[in-house]
Amino acid sequence: MKPLFYLNKYLWKYKWRLSLGILFVTSSNFLAVEMPKIVKNSVNTFEDNVWLLKANPNDDTYFENILNGALWLALAYIGISLVKGIFVFLNRQTIIVMSRLIEYDLKNEIYAHYQKLSPSFYKRNSTGDLMNRISEDVSKVRMYLGPAIMYTINLVVLFFLTITYMLNTNVELTLYVLAPLPLMAVLIYYISKIMNKKSEEVQVQQSKISSFVQETFSGIRVIKAYNMQGATEGRFTKEVDGYKTKSLNLAKVNALFFPVMILLIGISTILTIYIGGLKAQGPNPEISTGDIAAFVIYVNMLTWPFASVGWVTSMVQRASASQKRINEFLNESPEIVDIEKPKSFENGDIALTDVSFTYKDSGIQALKNVSLTIKKGTTLGIIGETGSGKSTLGNLLGRLHDPTSGTIKVKDIEFKEVFLKELRKQVGYVPQDAFLFSDSIKNNIQFGLEQDGVSDDLLHQAAKDAHIYHNIIEFDKGFETVVGERGLTLSGGQKQRVSIARAIIKEPEILIFDDCLSAVDTETEDVILTNLKRIMKGKTSVVISHRISSVQHADHIIVLQDGEIIEEGNHEGLIATKGYYERLYEKQMEG
Ligand SMILES: Nc1ncnc2c1ncn2[C@@H]1O[C@H](COP(=O)(O)OP(=O)(O)OP(=O)(O)O)[C@@H](O)[C@H]1O
Ligand SMILES: [Mg+2]
């Protein structure tokens, strides 16, 4: 149960609700044990008066006794039932509601933590896994917080109250009658365990099907282009078949649950009536007929709590396994964090000294001893083959990673020391894969702004600067056009330009373009770069590209190869060097 101790802080948070819940469970049980006593009284009253009535058929009092007794006892029974019902309602309103509130808090806690974690965490763990822990696992934990706690308190209270009464009535009979119950608890425990295992299998299969379907339809164009509909359908059928088999297996075990319970209650009931019957006979009966009736009801009342011992145990085990998984993620500490007293951001020259970077998970050294200075207000061009480390460098400049060794400073303050929130605000980063949210173009562009809603002028200006305005106004709904999942309705170049507009509208001090002009033609590229020169006046920009045309007007250009700077200078200087840059230039000019 150790992992579940993590939740104690929440139980503490809702301590009043929980205490009230315990009070209500206790009260409802106090009333519940009164009810069989009423039945006992009715049976005894009836029995006594029937004998007397038979002996004195002409005396009406005995008949009236029976009627009056029945009326009052029935009223009492109904009254107690009603009040007990109210307590049961209240106890669910407190304990089960508490479990829902904690579920809500826990989900928020996990979500907030997810957002803090670094990209490398997301490389290591699949989206499915992240989603499962925040949904499936949290619901299992909730079962511990709600039903498990509720039934446990219920069992403890009810058990002590009934057992006390039963033992007071007759010790021997009590022992006989209760004998089958522990056996039932053990049996139910094993059945629940098997049921949980099977239902877990069903769940795993279910998530397999969902991932498969999701992937199939995201990649539907590839599937159609390769004519693989038949094959994917075959795979789908196979997975669904698996699901069917597993569900049927679960149903079989499920079907055992109630019969086993009812069988054991039956045995208890028979024992009560048989042994109780023997004890109620003779000239000096140990117990009354009413006691037998009360015992039968008590046994039935105890059945569910006893069964729930097995059920609750396996529920707690599952919750504990789930909370362990959740804790694993909650214990992950984000790599990129603020230092104790972060400094505020000031724009200035950016200086990289001996910066190296190795991806921990793959061990690939993507940057080796890169030293360079980007003067404030200038543009740096970065060019190089694929895999040469350009994006890695861009990531470091946006502080998505910290360098493995070496330092990056802006105006002589280390990046690590700058208040992260300000740094992110001042650095506009356009990633290589233009990701758009399934939302309107407007919301996609104003995504990074702190204030909600921005004036149309600003919005339109950003779109114009990114050279996408003329495309947007051609859409029927203009800026309100919703782009489908991953912006399916936009062309590659349009998506890139919307993501450029998203960075521009922030008016950042430093702007990094990671190959985000790759899908636009050279003319459009020219327009955007000219606009950029205007809006980034006095600010620093970094343009990463495969194309000379994107970087040739930059103030300084570096050529990366295998994570190292092999050439640097301005366009003319690099052409004169007659190295990699010049050869690339010749090749691209031919094109
Ligand atoms: N998240 C990552 N985890 C592990 N290795 C990575 C990761 N991202 C990149 N790499 C590796 O680091 C090296 C540099 O990659 P990077 O993305 O910086 O290249 P690039 O110059 O931007 O290439 P491209 O022009 O294709 O965008 C590559 O060998 C790549 O496989
Ligand atoms: Mg790249």
XYZ file of C-alpha atoms and ligand atoms in Angstrom:
623
model
C 0.000 0.000 0.000
C 3.037 2.250 0.275
C 2.531 4.096 -3.017
C -0.961 5.041 -1.849
C 0.462 7.010 1.065
C 1.125 9.706 -1.501
C -2.611 10.377 -1.419
C -2.658 11.098 2.299
C -2.114 14.779 1.612
C -5.401 14.797 -0.261
C -7.217 12.844 2.432
C -5.942 15.478 4.824
C -7.167 18.219 2.529
C -10.669 16.767 2.627
C -10.509 15.615 6.252
C -13.843 17.199 7.222
C -15.680 15.591 4.385
C -14.097 12.269 5.261
C -14.903 12.590 8.963
C -18.507 13.420 8.160
C -18.599 10.415 5.859
C -17.367 8.156 8.638
C -20.007 9.602 10.928
C -22.736 8.926 8.378
C -21.570 5.366 7.695
C -21.565 4.684 11.409
C -25.005 6.201 11.912
C -26.548 4.290 9.047
C -25.150 1.051 10.475
C -26.456 1.802 13.934
C -29.899 2.055 12.399
C -29.390 -0.968 10.172
C -28.793 -3.275 13.131
C -32.025 -2.084 14.730
C -34.129 -3.360 11.869
C -33.752 -7.115 12.428
C -34.677 -6.486 16.047
C -38.037 -5.176 14.888
C -38.540 -8.292 12.811
C -37.666 -10.366 15.849
C -40.240 -8.520 17.940
C -42.931 -8.932 15.320
C -42.304 -12.642 15.013
C -42.361 -13.087 18.778
C -45.472 -10.947 19.280
C -47.231 -12.825 16.515
C -46.233 -16.219 17.837
C -47.223 -15.515 21.431
C -50.566 -14.017 20.521
C -51.412 -16.747 18.045
C -50.978 -19.367 20.800
C -53.099 -17.354 23.174
C -55.721 -16.729 20.526
C -55.961 -20.440 19.822
C -56.416 -21.155 23.514
C -59.063 -18.401 23.943
C -60.832 -18.116 20.576
C -63.489 -15.795 22.006
C -61.133 -13.176 23.396
C -60.636 -10.344 20.894
C -57.678 -8.766 22.736
C -55.143 -11.228 21.280
C -56.317 -10.550 17.767
C -56.043 -6.811 18.386
C -52.606 -7.324 19.890
C -51.488 -8.924 16.645
C -52.935 -6.122 14.515
C -51.594 -3.327 16.704
C -48.199 -4.969 16.958
C -48.021 -5.372 13.200
C -48.986 -1.752 12.598
C -46.509 -0.205 15.021
C -43.670 -2.457 14.060
C -44.282 -1.827 10.381
C -44.253 1.917 10.967
C -41.065 1.686 12.978
C -39.475 -0.432 10.273
C -40.389 2.040 7.560
C -39.289 5.003 9.678
C -35.878 3.529 10.440
C -35.453 2.511 6.789
C -36.103 6.072 5.685
C -33.656 7.647 8.113
C -31.079 4.996 7.316
C -31.591 5.714 3.614
C -30.881 9.363 4.245
C -27.635 8.479 6.007
C -26.585 6.181 3.172
C -27.276 9.013 0.750
C -25.225 11.408 2.864
C -22.351 9.021 3.237
C -22.118 8.628 -0.530
C -22.375 12.387 -0.874
C -19.372 12.809 1.364
C -17.030 9.896 0.731
C -17.731 9.223 -2.932
C -17.794 12.949 -3.675
C -14.487 13.271 -1.844
C -13.001 10.607 -4.104
C -14.202 12.544 -7.154
C -12.679 15.756 -5.837
C -9.361 14.052 -5.209
C -9.529 12.500 -8.665
C -9.922 15.999 -10.072
C -7.029 17.379 -8.016
C -4.787 14.487 -8.900
C -5.494 14.822 -12.612
C -4.662 18.507 -12.451
C -1.503 17.797 -10.521
C -0.343 15.226 -13.065
C -1.227 17.462 -15.995
C 0.629 20.437 -14.539
C 3.613 18.214 -13.891
C 3.559 16.809 -17.423
C 3.785 20.334 -18.765
C 6.947 21.007 -16.805
C 8.789 17.960 -18.065
C 11.451 18.233 -20.743
C 11.271 17.045 -24.341
C 13.531 14.117 -23.499
C 10.852 12.788 -21.147
C 8.399 12.819 -24.028
C 10.934 11.004 -26.197
C 11.178 8.229 -23.639
C 7.464 7.764 -22.967
C 4.675 7.180 -25.408
C 1.634 9.412 -25.593
C -0.546 6.380 -24.864
C 1.330 5.784 -21.640
C 0.979 9.419 -20.586
C -2.741 9.333 -21.302
C -3.248 6.043 -19.502
C -1.655 7.263 -16.307
C -3.757 10.381 -16.188
C -7.014 8.579 -16.994
C -7.058 4.811 -16.327
C -4.653 4.827 -13.439
C -6.292 7.786 -11.760
C -9.707 6.080 -11.945
C -8.287 2.996 -10.294
C -6.824 5.142 -7.555
C -10.228 6.745 -7.122
C -11.723 3.324 -6.421
C -9.418 3.121 -3.439
C -10.319 6.600 -2.235
C -14.068 6.137 -2.617
C -15.575 2.659 -2.515
C -12.623 0.946 -0.839
C -12.506 3.345 2.078
C -16.294 3.439 2.332
C -16.764 -0.332 2.357
C -13.948 -0.853 4.799
C -15.424 1.538 7.337
C -18.820 0.022 6.665
C -17.591 -3.503 7.279
C -15.772 -2.647 10.478
C -18.736 -0.807 12.003
C -21.384 -3.266 10.894
C -19.312 -6.248 11.889
C -18.829 -5.056 15.452
C -22.428 -4.021 15.907
C -23.957 -7.230 14.558
C -21.458 -9.570 16.131
C -22.013 -7.986 19.517
C -25.738 -8.505 19.184
C -25.422 -12.043 17.855
C -22.946 -13.132 20.508
C -25.214 -11.728 23.172
C -28.066 -13.793 21.839
C -26.260 -17.081 21.393
C -22.531 -17.749 21.046
C -22.701 -21.199 19.505
C -25.222 -20.284 16.878
C -23.182 -17.206 15.979
C -20.059 -19.270 15.373
C -21.866 -21.766 13.159
C -23.559 -19.107 11.153
C -20.456 -17.022 10.571
C -18.217 -19.939 9.660
C -18.859 -19.770 5.901
C -18.260 -16.009 5.697
C -14.440 -15.919 5.912
C -14.374 -18.652 3.292
C -16.505 -16.417 1.126
C -14.139 -13.468 1.622
C -11.189 -15.598 0.486
C -13.072 -16.986 -2.506
C -14.254 -13.547 -3.574
C -10.710 -12.269 -3.240
C -9.429 -14.874 -5.661
C -12.299 -14.402 -8.061
C -11.801 -10.614 -8.027
C -8.120 -11.113 -8.627
C -8.784 -13.221 -11.693
C -11.458 -10.759 -12.774
C -9.043 -7.857 -12.464
C -6.373 -9.652 -14.409
C -8.842 -10.438 -17.175
C -10.273 -6.951 -17.224
C -6.757 -5.554 -17.431
C -6.181 -7.745 -20.481
C -9.383 -6.375 -21.958
C -8.186 -2.843 -21.292
C -4.776 -3.432 -22.835
C -6.467 -4.866 -25.895
C -8.813 -1.882 -25.965
C -5.961 0.604 -25.982
C -4.244 -1.448 -28.687
C -7.364 -1.111 -30.811
C -7.618 2.628 -30.157
C -3.969 3.270 -31.029
C -4.329 1.155 -34.137
C -7.462 2.946 -35.289
C -5.995 6.341 -34.483
C -2.835 5.594 -36.440
C -4.754 4.122 -39.327
C -6.867 7.206 -39.788
C -4.027 9.673 -39.278
C -2.147 7.795 -41.959
C -5.164 7.111 -44.153
C -3.558 8.838 -47.123
C -0.513 6.607 -47.019
C -2.710 3.540 -46.603
C -4.809 4.434 -49.630
C -1.797 5.373 -51.720
C -0.261 1.947 -51.060
C -3.588 0.196 -51.407
C -3.309 -1.349 -47.964
C -6.972 -1.092 -46.912
C -7.387 -4.870 -47.031
C -4.337 -5.509 -44.922
C -5.235 -2.924 -42.284
C -8.754 -4.270 -42.129
C -7.332 -7.732 -41.580
C -5.219 -6.474 -38.716
C -8.173 -4.630 -37.240
C -10.321 -7.771 -37.368
C -7.547 -9.703 -35.637
C -7.317 -7.158 -32.831
C -11.078 -6.987 -32.402
C -11.221 -10.786 -32.320
C -8.706 -10.716 -29.528
C -10.881 -8.223 -27.726
C -13.912 -10.452 -28.121
C -12.145 -13.532 -26.750
C -10.818 -11.610 -23.781
C -14.165 -10.021 -23.012
C -15.882 -13.396 -23.108
C -13.256 -14.786 -20.744
C -13.982 -11.953 -18.383
C -17.715 -12.533 -18.627
C -17.244 -16.188 -17.647
C -15.383 -15.317 -14.467
C -17.832 -12.514 -13.792
C -20.658 -14.998 -13.967
C -19.097 -16.945 -11.099
C -19.080 -14.015 -8.701
C -22.719 -13.834 -7.642
C -23.499 -17.549 -7.662
C -20.574 -18.167 -5.301
C -21.789 -15.422 -3.022
C -25.374 -16.625 -3.043
C -24.331 -20.221 -2.478
C -22.414 -19.289 0.638
C -25.183 -17.082 2.017
C -27.534 -19.974 1.357
C -25.352 -22.288 3.402
C -25.257 -19.758 6.234
C -29.007 -19.309 6.139
C -29.655 -23.039 6.232
C -27.282 -23.388 9.175
C -29.086 -20.590 10.992
C -32.492 -22.128 10.516
C -31.396 -25.677 11.253
C -29.247 -25.042 14.307
C -31.449 -22.170 15.450
C -34.497 -24.436 15.054
C -32.907 -27.062 17.292
C -32.106 -24.445 19.902
C -35.585 -22.915 19.828
C -37.238 -26.227 20.662
C -37.946 -27.992 23.894
C -39.373 -26.845 27.202
C -36.462 -24.414 27.833
C -35.570 -22.995 24.430
C -32.211 -21.168 24.292
C -33.510 -18.703 21.774
C -36.831 -17.460 20.471
C -38.272 -17.962 17.006
C -37.793 -14.203 16.477
C -34.072 -14.623 17.126
C -33.848 -17.045 14.213
C -35.538 -14.525 11.946
C -33.184 -11.783 13.148
C -30.145 -14.007 12.628
C -31.141 -14.794 9.059
C -31.344 -11.082 8.333
C -28.036 -10.366 10.070
C -26.288 -13.047 8.073
C -27.606 -11.541 4.882
C -26.612 -8.095 6.031
C -23.070 -9.230 6.703
C -22.697 -10.953 3.368
C -21.945 -7.970 1.208
C -19.452 -6.378 3.599
C -17.683 -9.716 3.881
C -17.666 -10.205 0.161
C -16.301 -6.708 -0.114
C -13.245 -7.677 1.923
C -12.060 -9.722 -1.042
C -13.221 -7.151 -3.502
C -11.678 -4.238 -1.633
C -8.372 -6.045 -1.180
C -7.935 -6.565 -4.871
C -9.153 -3.017 -5.538
C -6.522 -1.639 -3.178
C -3.856 -3.756 -4.840
C -4.768 -2.389 -8.227
C -4.926 1.163 -6.951
C -1.540 0.737 -5.393
C -0.035 -0.505 -8.665
C -1.616 2.450 -10.460
C -0.413 4.983 -7.938
C 3.075 3.515 -8.268
C 2.958 4.203 -11.977
C 1.642 7.722 -11.359
C 4.353 8.372 -8.770
C 6.984 7.295 -11.275
C 6.007 10.208 -13.475
C 5.413 12.636 -10.626
C 8.903 11.903 -9.345
C 10.461 12.782 -12.690
C 12.020 16.142 -12.222
C 12.007 18.610 -15.073
C 15.458 19.191 -16.551
C 14.923 22.804 -17.431
C 14.184 24.765 -14.292
C 14.829 28.198 -12.878
C 17.743 28.728 -10.536
C 17.030 29.979 -7.038
C 17.095 33.693 -7.862
C 16.652 34.028 -11.600
C 17.749 37.207 -13.309
C 15.522 39.128 -15.636
C 16.070 38.993 -19.348
C 18.002 41.715 -21.078
C 18.625 41.666 -24.768
C 22.207 41.800 -25.915
C 24.865 39.838 -27.706
C 24.448 36.099 -27.465
C 27.711 34.308 -26.813
C 28.222 30.549 -27.091
C 31.453 29.211 -25.623
C 32.539 25.637 -26.270
C 28.980 24.424 -26.391
C 28.613 20.659 -26.729
C 25.421 18.680 -26.575
C 24.822 14.958 -26.336
C 21.347 13.411 -26.464
C 21.233 11.272 -23.344
C 18.877 8.630 -24.645
C 20.650 7.980 -27.947
C 24.150 8.986 -26.883
C 24.484 10.958 -30.107
C 26.747 13.960 -29.745
C 24.903 16.507 -31.843
C 27.115 19.533 -31.143
C 30.834 19.654 -30.533
C 32.583 22.681 -29.026
C 30.601 25.312 -30.830
C 31.776 28.834 -30.049
C 30.221 31.855 -31.638
C 28.806 35.290 -30.955
C 25.556 36.633 -32.332
C 25.662 40.389 -32.075
C 22.502 42.048 -30.901
C 20.443 43.250 -33.820
C 22.031 40.951 -36.377
C 20.920 37.864 -38.211
C 22.746 34.570 -37.965
C 22.355 32.039 -40.740
C 22.935 28.349 -40.007
C 23.338 25.923 -42.843
C 24.447 22.314 -43.031
C 23.513 18.806 -44.089
C 20.674 16.920 -42.431
C 21.632 15.654 -39.036
C 24.456 18.179 -38.678
C 23.009 19.629 -35.480
C 21.168 22.718 -36.719
C 17.903 22.047 -34.903
C 19.815 21.041 -31.815
C 21.517 24.419 -31.812
C 18.147 26.117 -32.333
C 16.737 24.172 -29.367
C 19.592 25.287 -27.175
C 18.998 28.904 -28.155
C 15.344 28.538 -27.135
C 16.486 26.742 -23.962
C 14.499 23.633 -24.712
C 17.663 21.841 -23.655
C 20.674 22.961 -21.661
C 24.121 22.365 -23.173
C 25.924 19.268 -21.876
C 29.032 21.419 -21.526
C 29.969 24.982 -22.356
C 27.899 28.104 -21.804
C 25.377 30.237 -23.604
C 25.103 33.819 -22.412
C 22.923 36.691 -23.370
C 24.347 40.053 -22.381
C 26.862 38.234 -20.180
C 24.165 36.464 -18.203
C 24.038 32.707 -18.537
C 20.879 31.377 -20.124
C 20.369 29.105 -17.123
C 20.203 32.125 -14.843
C 17.565 33.992 -16.783
C 14.010 33.733 -15.506
C 12.638 30.996 -17.738
C 9.249 32.548 -18.230
C 10.787 35.800 -19.456
C 13.265 33.992 -21.639
C 10.514 32.028 -23.328
C 8.548 35.224 -23.772
C 11.433 37.007 -25.412
C 12.537 34.150 -27.610
C 10.291 33.321 -30.533
C 10.977 29.839 -31.777
C 9.476 28.468 -34.955
C 10.081 24.725 -34.873
C 10.959 22.634 -37.891
C 7.658 20.767 -37.888
C 4.975 23.417 -38.097
C 2.433 22.200 -35.588
C -0.999 23.784 -35.603
C -3.729 23.078 -33.085
C -7.206 22.027 -34.217
C -8.529 25.501 -33.764
C -9.159 28.649 -35.786
C -6.274 30.277 -37.621
C -6.772 33.306 -35.411
C -6.324 31.319 -32.231
C -3.350 29.530 -33.685
C -1.647 32.837 -34.443
C -2.394 34.480 -31.119
C -1.545 31.279 -29.262
C 1.562 32.519 -27.483
C 0.152 35.822 -26.325
C -0.571 36.325 -22.687
C -3.618 38.485 -23.154
C -6.680 36.819 -24.618
C -7.729 38.242 -27.936
C -5.676 40.724 -29.814
C -6.674 43.604 -32.038
C -7.443 42.691 -35.629
C -4.794 45.132 -36.789
C -2.043 43.310 -34.965
C -3.359 39.951 -36.107
C -3.554 41.040 -39.716
C -0.141 42.660 -39.567
C 1.454 39.449 -38.277
C -0.266 37.504 -41.045
C 0.916 40.025 -43.621
C 4.472 39.870 -42.346
C 4.397 36.107 -42.581
C 2.965 36.511 -46.092
C -0.080 34.407 -45.352
C -2.699 37.159 -45.127
C -3.742 36.937 -48.772
C -4.335 33.195 -48.387
C -6.345 33.524 -45.208
C -8.763 36.139 -46.504
C -9.549 33.902 -49.442
C -10.992 31.301 -47.079
C -14.752 31.667 -46.531
C -14.350 32.164 -42.828
C -11.074 34.078 -43.026
C -9.228 34.097 -39.732
C -11.978 32.035 -38.123
C -11.246 29.091 -40.419
C -10.650 26.057 -38.280
C -7.680 24.029 -39.310
C -8.346 20.321 -38.941
C -6.315 17.904 -36.900
C -2.718 18.955 -37.421
C -3.911 21.644 -39.807
C -4.931 19.230 -42.514
C -6.715 21.781 -44.628
C -3.630 23.961 -45.079
C -0.768 23.262 -47.448
C 2.663 22.623 -46.016
C 3.894 26.097 -46.902
C 0.746 27.709 -45.482
C 1.179 25.869 -42.225
C 4.761 27.041 -41.987
C 3.689 30.620 -42.536
C 0.940 30.455 -39.908
C 3.514 29.203 -37.439
C 5.800 32.081 -38.450
C 2.961 34.548 -37.814
C 2.505 32.942 -34.385
C 6.120 33.768 -33.523
C 6.116 37.252 -35.048
C 3.006 38.466 -33.217
C 4.803 37.930 -29.902
C 7.294 40.600 -30.996
C 10.161 38.692 -29.438
C 13.650 40.085 -28.939
C 15.167 36.944 -30.395
C 13.582 34.986 -33.219
C 14.671 31.532 -34.320
C 13.440 30.070 -37.594
C 14.177 26.371 -37.795
C 14.001 25.505 -41.455
C 10.525 26.924 -41.559
C 10.791 28.303 -45.048
C 11.553 24.914 -46.572
C 8.070 24.472 -48.015
C 7.679 27.956 -49.507
C 8.934 29.024 -52.899
C 11.913 31.345 -53.163
C 9.804 34.394 -54.031
C 7.649 34.019 -50.925
C 10.782 33.365 -48.968
C 12.187 36.661 -50.211
C 9.095 38.567 -49.132
C 9.125 37.015 -45.667
C 12.833 37.614 -45.163
C 12.480 41.252 -46.226
C 9.587 41.712 -43.795
C 11.629 40.050 -41.139
C 14.502 42.455 -41.655
C 12.057 45.277 -41.000
C 10.338 43.871 -37.914
C 13.501 42.468 -36.399
C 15.381 45.735 -36.665
C 17.530 46.047 -33.573
C 16.531 42.512 -32.567
C 18.352 39.264 -33.083
C 17.303 36.560 -35.478
C 18.589 33.109 -36.342
C 17.647 31.485 -39.625
C 18.301 27.771 -40.033
C 18.022 26.358 -43.514
C 19.172 23.948 -46.159
C 18.938 26.631 -48.793
C 21.579 29.255 -49.454
C 18.823 31.638 -50.539
C 17.455 31.707 -46.970
C 20.703 32.577 -45.295
C 22.698 34.510 -47.869
C 21.584 37.914 -46.608
C 22.373 37.103 -43.007
C 25.053 39.156 -41.291
C 26.928 36.067 -40.281
C 26.628 32.505 -41.518
C 27.935 29.314 -39.967
C 28.203 25.982 -41.719
C 27.688 22.958 -39.491
C 28.942 19.470 -40.184
C 28.693 16.639 -37.679
C 27.982 19.143 -34.927
C 31.009 21.313 -35.644
C 31.385 24.685 -37.308
C 33.444 24.015 -40.401
C 33.135 27.404 -42.079
C 31.830 30.807 -41.086
C 31.653 34.335 -42.383
C 29.305 36.337 -44.545
C 28.034 35.200 -47.926
C 30.770 36.800 -49.983
C 33.490 35.652 -47.645
C 32.220 32.063 -47.683
C 32.004 32.031 -51.483
C 35.575 33.238 -51.615
C 36.658 30.452 -49.229
C 35.657 27.972 -51.934
C 34.656 25.304 -49.431
C 31.453 23.446 -48.628
C 29.354 26.605 -48.774
C 30.618 27.572 -52.192
C 30.024 24.081 -53.600
C 26.496 24.068 -52.171
C 25.893 27.494 -53.668
C 27.018 26.348 -57.112
C 24.784 23.286 -56.917
C 21.738 25.267 -55.838
C 22.330 27.959 -58.435
C 22.313 25.311 -61.142
C 18.885 24.273 -59.901
N 15.552 14.042 -29.513
C 16.629 13.427 -29.968
N 17.094 12.353 -29.340
C 18.201 11.729 -29.769
N 18.920 12.092 -30.816
C 18.502 13.149 -31.527
C 17.321 13.874 -31.128
N 17.142 14.894 -32.005
C 18.157 14.805 -32.872
N 18.973 13.769 -32.601
C 20.189 13.401 -33.315
O 21.070 14.511 -33.258
C 21.710 14.739 -34.499
C 21.461 16.184 -34.941
O 20.091 16.346 -35.213
P 19.446 17.729 -35.625
O 17.978 17.554 -35.558
O 20.066 18.792 -34.823
O 19.913 17.853 -37.128
P 19.516 18.959 -38.199
O 20.796 19.560 -38.642
O 18.499 19.865 -37.680
O 18.917 18.074 -39.362
P 17.780 18.455 -40.416
O 18.411 19.328 -41.407
O 17.408 17.145 -41.024
O 16.696 19.102 -39.675
C 21.147 13.702 -35.458
O 22.108 12.667 -35.570
C 19.895 13.178 -34.777
O 19.704 11.824 -35.054
Mg 16.548 20.155 -38.108
